[in-house]
Coordinates of C-alpha atoms and ligand atoms in Angstrom, one line a residue:
M157 CA 77.1 39.5 -97.3
K158 CA 75.1 42.0 -94.8
L159 CA 73.2 40.3 -92.0
A160 CA 70.4 42.1 -90.1
I161 CA 69.9 40.0 -87.1
C162 CA 66.6 40.7 -85.0
A163 CA 65.5 38.9 -81.9
S164 CA 63.8 39.4 -78.6
E165 CA 66.9 38.7 -76.3
A166 CA 70.6 38.5 -76.6
F167 CA 73.4 38.1 -74.5
P168 CA 74.9 39.9 -72.9
F169 CA 72.2 42.6 -73.3
C170 CA 69.3 40.7 -71.9
K171 CA 68.1 37.5 -71.0
T172 CA 65.8 34.9 -69.8
G173 CA 67.0 31.7 -71.4
G174 CA 69.0 29.8 -73.9
L175 CA 67.7 31.8 -76.8
A176 CA 69.6 34.6 -75.6
D177 CA 73.3 33.1 -75.5
V178 CA 72.4 31.8 -78.9
V179 CA 71.6 34.9 -80.4
G180 CA 74.5 36.7 -79.0
A181 CA 77.0 34.1 -79.5
L182 CA 75.9 33.7 -83.2
S183 CA 75.8 37.6 -83.7
S184 CA 79.3 38.0 -82.5
N185 CA 80.7 34.5 -84.2
L186 CA 79.1 35.4 -87.7
S187 CA 80.7 38.9 -87.6
K188 CA 83.8 37.4 -87.3
S189 CA 83.3 35.3 -90.2
N190 CA 85.4 35.9 -93.6
E191 CA 81.9 35.4 -95.5
V192 CA 80.1 38.1 -93.5
E193 CA 81.0 41.9 -94.1
N194 CA 78.3 43.7 -91.4
V195 CA 76.5 42.5 -88.7
V196 CA 73.6 44.6 -87.0
L197 CA 71.6 43.2 -84.3
F198 CA 68.3 44.5 -83.4
L199 CA 66.9 44.1 -79.9
P200 CA 64.0 46.0 -77.8
K201 CA 65.4 48.6 -75.4
Y202 CA 63.9 46.9 -72.2
R203 CA 64.3 49.0 -68.9
D204 CA 67.4 47.2 -67.6
I205 CA 69.2 47.0 -71.0
G206 CA 71.2 50.4 -70.5
K207 CA 72.1 49.8 -67.1
T208 CA 74.9 47.1 -67.8
A209 CA 78.3 47.7 -68.7
F210 CA 77.1 49.2 -72.1
S211 CA 76.0 52.6 -72.7
P212 CA 73.9 52.9 -75.5
K213 CA 74.0 56.3 -77.7
K214 CA 71.0 57.7 -78.8
I215 CA 70.7 58.3 -82.7
T216 CA 69.4 61.5 -83.5
G217 CA 65.7 61.7 -85.0
N218 CA 63.0 59.4 -85.0
F219 CA 60.4 57.9 -86.9
I220 CA 57.0 56.5 -86.8
I221 CA 55.1 53.5 -87.4
P222 CA 51.8 52.2 -87.3
V223 CA 50.6 49.6 -84.2
S224 CA 46.6 49.2 -84.6
D225 CA 44.9 52.4 -85.2
R226 CA 47.6 54.5 -83.6
R227 CA 51.0 55.7 -84.8
E228 CA 53.9 55.0 -82.2
T229 CA 57.4 56.8 -82.3
V230 CA 60.5 54.5 -82.5
N231 CA 63.6 56.0 -81.1
L232 CA 67.0 53.9 -81.8
Y233 CA 70.0 53.3 -79.7
L234 CA 73.2 52.1 -80.6
V235 CA 75.7 50.2 -78.7
E236 CA 78.8 49.3 -80.7
W237 CA 79.7 45.8 -79.4
G238 CA 82.5 44.5 -81.2
R239 CA 82.0 44.1 -84.8
V240 CA 78.3 44.1 -84.1
K241 CA 76.3 47.1 -84.5
V242 CA 73.4 46.6 -81.4
Y243 CA 70.6 48.9 -82.2
L244 CA 67.5 49.0 -79.2
V245 CA 64.4 49.6 -80.5
D246 CA 62.8 52.2 -78.1
N247 CA 59.3 52.8 -77.3
P248 CA 58.7 53.4 -73.3
R249 CA 54.9 52.1 -73.6
Y250 CA 56.2 48.6 -74.6
F251 CA 59.6 48.5 -73.1
D252 CA 59.9 50.4 -69.8
R253 CA 58.9 48.1 -67.9
P254 CA 60.4 45.3 -65.3
G255 CA 60.7 42.1 -67.1
L256 CA 61.0 40.8 -70.7
Y257 CA 57.5 39.1 -71.3
R258 CA 55.7 38.8 -68.4
T259 CA 55.2 39.5 -64.3
S260 CA 55.1 36.5 -61.8
S261 CA 51.5 36.4 -62.3
G262 CA 51.5 35.8 -66.1
E263 CA 52.3 37.1 -69.6
F264 CA 51.9 40.8 -70.5
S265 CA 48.5 41.3 -71.9
D266 CA 49.9 43.4 -74.8
N267 CA 52.8 41.1 -76.0
D268 CA 51.0 41.2 -79.5
E269 CA 51.4 44.6 -79.7
R270 CA 54.7 45.1 -78.2
F271 CA 56.3 42.9 -80.8
I272 CA 54.2 44.2 -83.7
F273 CA 55.6 47.2 -82.6
F274 CA 59.2 45.6 -82.6
Q275 CA 59.2 44.2 -85.8
R276 CA 57.7 47.0 -87.7
A277 CA 60.1 49.5 -86.3
V278 CA 62.8 46.8 -87.0
L279 CA 62.0 47.1 -90.7
E280 CA 61.3 51.1 -91.0
A281 CA 64.8 51.2 -88.7
L282 CA 66.9 49.5 -91.4
K283 CA 65.8 52.2 -93.8
F284 CA 66.2 54.9 -91.3
V285 CA 70.2 53.9 -90.7
D286 CA 70.3 52.8 -94.4
F287 CA 71.5 49.3 -94.0
K288 CA 70.0 47.3 -96.8
P289 CA 70.7 43.5 -95.7
D290 CA 71.0 40.4 -97.9
I291 CA 69.6 38.6 -95.2
I292 CA 67.2 39.2 -92.2
F293 CA 67.9 36.5 -89.5
C294 CA 64.7 36.1 -87.5
H295 CA 64.5 34.2 -84.3
D296 CA 61.5 32.5 -82.6
W297 CA 57.8 34.3 -82.8
Q298 CA 58.9 37.6 -81.6
T299 CA 59.9 38.2 -85.1
G300 CA 58.1 35.6 -87.0
L301 CA 56.3 38.4 -88.6
I302 CA 59.1 40.1 -90.3
P303 CA 59.3 37.5 -93.4
A304 CA 55.6 38.0 -93.9
Y305 CA 55.7 41.7 -94.0
L306 CA 58.5 41.7 -96.4
K307 CA 56.6 39.7 -98.7
T308 CA 53.0 41.4 -98.1
L309 CA 53.4 44.9 -97.1
Y310 CA 57.0 45.6 -98.5
S311 CA 56.5 42.9 -101.4
I312 CA 57.2 46.2 -103.7
D313 CA 59.5 48.2 -101.5
A314 CA 62.9 48.6 -103.7
F315 CA 65.0 48.9 -100.4
F316 CA 64.3 45.2 -99.7
A317 CA 64.4 43.9 -103.4
R318 CA 67.4 41.9 -102.8
T319 CA 66.6 41.0 -99.2
K320 CA 66.3 37.3 -98.3
T321 CA 64.5 36.0 -94.6
V322 CA 65.8 33.3 -92.6
F323 CA 63.6 32.2 -89.6
T324 CA 65.0 29.8 -86.8
I325 CA 62.8 28.1 -84.5
H326 CA 64.5 28.0 -81.1
N327 CA 61.5 26.4 -79.4
I328 CA 58.2 25.4 -81.3
A329 CA 56.3 25.2 -77.9
Y330 CA 56.3 29.2 -77.7
Q331 CA 54.2 30.5 -81.1
G332 CA 52.8 33.5 -80.4
M333 CA 49.3 32.7 -80.8
F334 CA 46.7 35.7 -81.1
G335 CA 43.1 36.7 -81.8
K336 CA 41.6 38.2 -84.9
E337 CA 42.3 41.3 -83.4
T338 CA 45.7 41.0 -83.4
F339 CA 45.8 40.4 -86.9
V340 CA 44.2 43.8 -87.7
K341 CA 46.5 45.4 -85.5
A342 CA 49.4 44.1 -87.5
G343 CA 47.9 46.3 -90.1
F344 CA 47.9 43.0 -93.1
S345 CA 45.4 42.9 -95.6
W346 CA 42.3 40.7 -95.1
F347 CA 43.6 39.1 -98.6
D348 CA 46.2 37.2 -96.2
F349 CA 43.9 35.9 -93.7
T350 CA 43.7 32.3 -94.9
P351 CA 45.1 29.2 -93.7
D352 CA 47.7 28.9 -96.2
K353 CA 48.8 32.4 -95.3
L354 CA 48.5 34.0 -92.0
E355 CA 45.5 33.0 -90.5
Y356 CA 45.3 29.9 -87.6
Y357 CA 42.4 28.6 -86.2
G358 CA 40.6 32.3 -86.6
G359 CA 43.3 33.9 -85.1
I360 CA 47.1 34.8 -86.1
N361 CA 50.0 32.8 -84.8
F362 CA 53.3 34.3 -85.4
M363 CA 56.0 31.4 -85.7
K364 CA 53.2 29.9 -88.6
A365 CA 54.0 33.4 -90.2
G366 CA 57.8 32.9 -89.9
I367 CA 57.6 29.2 -91.3
N368 CA 55.4 30.0 -94.2
Y369 CA 56.9 33.0 -95.3
A370 CA 60.4 32.8 -94.6
D371 CA 63.0 32.0 -97.7
I372 CA 64.6 29.4 -95.3
I373 CA 63.7 27.9 -92.1
T374 CA 66.0 26.5 -89.8
T375 CA 66.0 25.0 -86.3
V376 CA 68.7 24.0 -83.7
S377 CA 69.3 20.4 -83.9
P378 CA 68.7 18.1 -86.9
S379 CA 66.9 15.4 -84.6
Y380 CA 64.3 18.4 -83.7
A381 CA 64.2 19.3 -87.4
K382 CA 63.0 15.7 -87.9
E383 CA 60.7 15.6 -84.7
I384 CA 58.8 18.9 -85.5
C385 CA 57.9 17.7 -88.9
E386 CA 56.9 13.7 -87.8
N387 CA 55.8 14.3 -84.2
A388 CA 52.4 16.0 -83.9
Q389 CA 53.1 16.4 -79.9
I390 CA 56.2 18.2 -80.4
A391 CA 55.1 20.4 -83.3
R392 CA 52.0 21.5 -81.5
G393 CA 50.0 21.8 -84.7
L394 CA 52.2 23.6 -86.7
E395 CA 53.2 19.9 -88.3
G396 CA 51.6 20.7 -91.2
V397 CA 53.0 23.6 -92.1
L398 CA 56.3 22.4 -91.5
N399 CA 55.8 19.4 -93.6
F400 CA 54.7 21.4 -96.5
R401 CA 57.9 23.7 -96.3
K402 CA 59.8 20.5 -95.4
N403 CA 62.8 21.2 -98.3
S404 CA 63.5 24.6 -97.0
L405 CA 63.7 23.5 -93.3
F406 CA 67.3 22.8 -91.9
G407 CA 68.7 21.6 -88.4
I408 CA 71.9 23.3 -87.3
L409 CA 73.1 22.3 -84.1
N410 CA 73.5 25.4 -81.6
G411 CA 77.1 26.0 -80.3
I412 CA 78.3 27.6 -76.4
D413 CA 80.6 30.4 -76.2
T414 CA 83.5 28.4 -75.2
E415 CA 85.1 31.6 -74.1
V416 CA 82.2 32.4 -71.2
W417 CA 82.0 28.8 -70.4
D418 CA 86.0 27.8 -69.9
P419 CA 86.3 26.1 -66.2
A420 CA 90.1 27.5 -66.9
T421 CA 89.5 30.9 -66.7
D422 CA 86.0 31.1 -65.1
T423 CA 86.3 33.9 -62.4
F424 CA 82.6 32.6 -60.9
I425 CA 84.3 29.2 -59.9
Y426 CA 85.9 28.3 -56.6
K427 CA 89.0 26.9 -58.8
G428 CA 89.6 27.0 -62.4
Y429 CA 90.4 23.7 -63.9
D430 CA 91.2 22.2 -67.2
L431 CA 91.5 18.6 -69.0
K432 CA 94.7 17.9 -67.4
T433 CA 93.8 19.5 -63.5
F434 CA 89.9 18.6 -63.4
W435 CA 90.7 15.2 -61.1
R436 CA 92.0 17.9 -58.4
G437 CA 90.0 21.2 -59.5
K438 CA 86.2 19.5 -59.6
P439 CA 86.8 17.9 -56.0
Y440 CA 87.9 21.2 -54.6
C441 CA 85.1 23.0 -56.2
K442 CA 82.4 20.3 -54.9
K443 CA 83.8 20.8 -51.0
M444 CA 83.7 24.6 -51.6
F445 CA 80.0 24.3 -53.3
Q446 CA 78.8 21.8 -50.3
K447 CA 80.3 24.1 -47.8
E448 CA 78.6 27.4 -49.1
M449 CA 75.3 25.3 -49.6
G450 CA 75.2 23.4 -46.4
L451 CA 75.1 20.2 -48.1
E452 CA 77.0 17.4 -46.2
Q453 CA 80.8 17.6 -46.7
N454 CA 81.1 14.4 -48.3
K455 CA 83.5 13.6 -51.2
N456 CA 82.3 10.4 -51.9
K457 CA 78.3 11.4 -52.7
I458 CA 77.6 12.2 -56.1
L459 CA 76.9 16.1 -56.6
A460 CA 73.8 16.1 -59.3
G461 CA 73.4 19.7 -60.4
C462 CA 70.6 20.8 -62.6
V463 CA 70.3 24.8 -63.9
S464 CA 66.9 24.8 -65.7
R465 CA 63.9 27.1 -66.2
L466 CA 61.1 25.3 -64.2
D467 CA 58.8 23.8 -66.9
W468 CA 57.3 20.8 -68.0
Q469 CA 59.5 20.3 -70.7
K470 CA 62.9 20.1 -68.8
G471 CA 61.5 17.3 -66.5
V472 CA 62.6 19.0 -63.5
D473 CA 59.5 17.6 -61.6
M474 CA 61.0 14.0 -62.1
I475 CA 64.1 14.9 -60.3
A476 CA 62.1 15.9 -57.4
D477 CA 60.0 12.6 -57.5
V478 CA 63.2 10.2 -57.7
A479 CA 65.7 12.1 -55.4
N480 CA 64.4 10.6 -52.1
R481 CA 65.4 7.3 -53.2
F482 CA 69.1 8.4 -53.4
L483 CA 69.8 10.7 -50.9
D484 CA 72.3 8.2 -49.3
K485 CA 74.7 8.2 -52.6
I486 CA 73.6 11.4 -54.4
Q487 CA 73.2 15.0 -53.2
F488 CA 71.2 17.2 -55.2
A489 CA 71.3 20.9 -56.4
V490 CA 68.8 22.8 -58.3
L491 CA 68.8 26.2 -59.4
G492 CA 65.9 27.5 -61.3
S493 CA 62.7 29.4 -61.5
G494 CA 59.2 29.3 -63.5
D495 CA 56.5 27.0 -62.7
K496 CA 55.1 27.3 -59.1
E497 CA 53.9 23.8 -58.7
I498 CA 57.4 22.5 -59.7
A499 CA 58.8 25.0 -57.2
D500 CA 57.0 23.8 -54.5
K501 CA 57.9 20.2 -54.8
L502 CA 61.2 21.1 -55.0
R503 CA 61.2 23.3 -51.8
A504 CA 59.4 20.7 -50.0
I505 CA 62.3 18.0 -50.4
A506 CA 64.7 20.4 -49.9
S507 CA 63.5 21.9 -46.5
A508 CA 62.9 18.0 -45.6
H509 CA 66.5 17.2 -46.4
P510 CA 68.8 20.3 -46.4
S511 CA 71.9 18.3 -45.8
G512 CA 71.3 16.4 -49.4
F513 CA 68.9 18.5 -51.5
V514 CA 69.2 22.1 -52.1
F515 CA 67.1 24.4 -54.2
I516 CA 68.0 27.7 -55.2
E517 CA 64.8 29.4 -56.6
E518 CA 66.2 32.4 -58.7
F519 CA 67.9 33.3 -61.8
N520 CA 71.4 33.5 -60.7
E521 CA 74.3 33.3 -63.5
E522 CA 77.3 33.2 -60.8
L523 CA 75.4 30.4 -59.0
A524 CA 75.0 28.6 -62.2
H525 CA 78.9 28.5 -62.9
K526 CA 79.4 26.9 -59.7
I527 CA 76.7 24.5 -59.8
Y528 CA 78.1 23.3 -63.5
A529 CA 81.9 23.2 -62.0
S530 CA 81.1 21.6 -59.0
S531 CA 78.6 18.8 -59.9
D532 CA 79.5 15.3 -61.0
I533 CA 76.6 15.0 -63.0
F534 CA 74.0 17.3 -64.7
L535 CA 70.3 16.4 -64.9
M536 CA 68.3 17.3 -67.9
P537 CA 65.5 14.6 -68.2
S538 CA 63.8 16.4 -70.6
R539 CA 60.6 15.7 -72.1
F540 CA 61.2 17.9 -75.6
E541 CA 64.4 19.8 -76.4
P542 CA 64.9 21.9 -79.3
C543 CA 68.9 21.7 -78.6
G544 CA 69.6 22.2 -75.1
L545 CA 72.7 24.3 -74.1
S546 CA 72.9 23.3 -70.4
Q547 CA 74.1 20.1 -71.4
M548 CA 77.0 21.4 -73.5
I549 CA 78.1 23.7 -71.0
A550 CA 77.8 20.8 -68.1
S551 CA 80.2 18.6 -70.5
R552 CA 82.6 21.2 -70.8
Y553 CA 83.0 21.4 -67.2
G554 CA 83.4 17.9 -66.7
S555 CA 79.7 17.7 -65.4
I556 CA 78.3 14.2 -67.1
A557 CA 75.0 15.0 -68.7
V558 CA 72.3 12.8 -67.9
V559 CA 70.0 13.4 -70.5
S560 CA 66.6 11.9 -72.4
R561 CA 67.6 10.7 -76.2
I562 CA 65.4 13.0 -77.7
G563 CA 66.1 16.3 -80.1
G564 CA 69.6 18.2 -79.5
L565 CA 70.0 15.9 -76.4
K566 CA 70.3 13.1 -78.5
D567 CA 72.9 14.9 -81.1
T568 CA 75.3 16.3 -78.6
I569 CA 75.3 13.8 -75.7
F570 CA 76.7 9.9 -76.8
Y571 CA 75.6 7.1 -74.4
N572 CA 76.7 3.3 -75.2
P573 CA 76.2 1.2 -72.5
D574 CA 78.3 -1.6 -73.9
N575 CA 81.2 0.9 -74.6
L576 CA 81.5 3.3 -71.9
I577 CA 85.2 4.3 -72.4
E578 CA 83.4 6.2 -75.7
S579 CA 80.4 7.8 -74.5
N580 CA 80.5 11.5 -73.0
G581 CA 77.4 11.2 -71.1
F582 CA 74.2 9.3 -70.1
S583 CA 70.8 8.9 -71.9
I584 CA 67.6 7.7 -71.2
D585 CA 64.9 6.4 -73.9
L586 CA 61.9 8.0 -72.6
P587 CA 61.8 10.7 -70.2
T588 CA 60.3 8.8 -67.4
Q589 CA 60.7 8.6 -63.4
S590 CA 61.4 5.0 -63.6
N591 CA 63.9 5.2 -66.5
L592 CA 65.3 8.3 -64.8
S593 CA 65.6 6.1 -61.5
S594 CA 67.4 3.0 -63.1
M595 CA 70.0 5.4 -64.9
L596 CA 70.9 6.8 -61.7
G597 CA 71.1 3.3 -60.2
H598 CA 73.4 2.5 -62.9
I599 CA 75.6 6.0 -62.8
I600 CA 76.2 4.9 -58.9
S601 CA 77.7 2.1 -60.1
V602 CA 79.7 3.5 -62.9
Y603 CA 80.9 6.6 -60.5
N604 CA 82.9 3.9 -58.4
S605 CA 85.1 2.9 -61.2
K606 CA 87.1 5.6 -61.1
E607 CA 89.0 5.2 -64.6
I608 CA 86.1 4.6 -66.4
W609 CA 84.3 7.5 -65.0
S610 CA 87.8 9.6 -65.6
N611 CA 87.5 8.5 -69.1
I612 CA 83.8 9.8 -69.6
V613 CA 84.7 13.2 -68.0
K614 CA 87.7 13.5 -70.6
N615 CA 85.1 12.7 -73.4
A616 CA 82.9 15.1 -72.2
M617 CA 85.0 18.2 -71.8
K618 CA 86.7 17.3 -75.1
T619 CA 83.7 17.4 -77.2
D620 CA 83.5 20.1 -79.6
F621 CA 80.7 22.4 -78.7
S622 CA 82.1 25.6 -80.3
W623 CA 80.1 27.8 -82.9
N624 CA 82.7 27.0 -86.1
K625 CA 80.8 24.4 -87.5
S626 CA 77.2 25.8 -86.9
V627 CA 78.4 29.4 -88.3
S628 CA 79.7 28.1 -91.6
E629 CA 76.7 25.8 -92.1
Y630 CA 74.4 29.2 -91.5
T631 CA 76.9 31.3 -94.1
A632 CA 76.7 28.7 -96.6
L633 CA 73.0 28.6 -96.4
F634 CA 72.7 32.7 -96.6
K635 CA 75.1 32.4 -99.6
K636 CA 72.9 29.6 -101.2
I637 CA 69.6 32.1 -100.8
S638 CA 71.2 35.1 -101.5
G639 CA 72.8 34.5 -104.6
I640 CA 76.0 35.5 -103.2
D641 CA 79.0 33.4 -104.0
N642 CA 82.5 33.8 -102.8
N643 CA 83.0 37.3 -103.2
L644 CA 81.6 39.8 -100.5
T645 CA 79.2 42.5 -101.9
Ligands
ADP791 P1 66.0 26.7 -72.4 O1 65.0 25.9 -72.7 O2 65.7 27.6 -71.0 O3 66.6 27.7 -73.5 P2 68.8 25.9 -72.7 O4 69.4 24.5 -72.2 O5 68.7 25.9 -74.1 O6 67.4 26.0 -71.8 O7 69.5 26.9 -71.9 C1 69.2 27.5 -70.8 C2 70.5 28.9 -70.2 O8 70.0 29.5 -69.5 C3 71.8 27.9 -69.9 O9 73.1 28.8 -70.3 C4 71.3 28.0 -68.3 O10 72.8 28.1 -67.8 C5 70.7 29.1 -68.1 N1 69.9 29.1 -67.0 C6 68.8 28.6 -67.0 N2 68.0 28.9 -65.9 C7 69.0 29.7 -65.1 C8 69.0 30.1 -63.7 N3 67.9 29.9 -62.9 N4 69.9 30.7 -62.8 C9 71.1 30.9 -64.2 N5 70.9 30.4 -65.7 C10 70.0 30.0 -65.8

């Protein structure tokens, strides 16, 4: 089976959040599967992408694609990354600028054109490098038009005659909605500008296009798959389209890269530890972290970590709202950037209580690792959560996840108040301040029962968050739609 994966970000090349982790790990894991012969990954060639450890090689020649009423040149660069060939799609007009999607003052105003360019370039690039995929595996709105292009402009193109598309929804809150002029720029026929096809409230919605036209739609957890069909607040206007395609929608839980996220070998953290040595390793990490961050040096205080985008979705504002009540028992360390109002709130409480609350407003990979390793609990009271990676990473580092029981959090963190010995974390039914407060109060009492706590830590660290199961589920779906049986083609 030949797979072409397309996305707007993938770790370790470019990352703003979980999408990158998932696309990077999925690409790498799928390339190792016996069911898959070749994997190519397409990414935009952002300004900083070639400045990492990779040196992309320019592919000789170039080609032209139409965007709006112009003709744009596409240059391709190649990075051989393990068994994955990574093609970087280049056009300086669109990608040679700081940041992936936005500046601190807002989204780039030409994001529609940037990703129309990228998607049309990917389809032509497949021909240019002569890679005829069985499956084009698309991720989130930035690639939602690809399934639509294949079923419209490319419907009679023999090169793609056997190609099927899979569209994965990582977060339905970001849909890529634009006006009618974007529909024109994308080059579709007016024949397809109807509500059952590409039209969306007088404009175009890239995610709707992916959902409508892909052969299969997946999303990143079984619970979220259900929620986006049933809950209009979560589906944000796409519940109708999703219900229509319900039989082609599958929830497959994300995994985490267990090599990158391994407390035994992690070189960022103060001291490595595993299931047998966490009781020694974690307190050491906590002590060093408290020292580095200027927190009170006190082993008896619970250290609550949070590594997150600052966005209403994540409920980090609730942490700022309840923290005051617990500062005598709990220390807080929040690493995150994003929404200004949430950041202001966090900054205010951190400056009022520097020995009990630390807020680091940046994107910092090393510090993220240190927080996962040093904290006793990890707060993630999300208001909605397609899958979530941070709660899985935290669990692997023995930092007990405190989550709301929704989406992927529900599918990964198991809390039974009547049987704590079998729990791997704590969950609240609804993400509210009062629920979070009562849960923190409960956690303070459980933390004092060292044996029970130690059991929860072991359960968390032992939970299987690897990609193995998900990769088998994806390959089974790919085989089913492409009509490929056990033999490789
Ligand atoms: P998202 O909705 O942002 O994708 P996830 O939980 O799925 O949330 O994934 C978040 C990923 O981004 C995790 O790997 C987390 O460690 C990382 N991350 C988020 N914010 C930061 C930050 N400020 N610094 C470093 N890593 C971060």
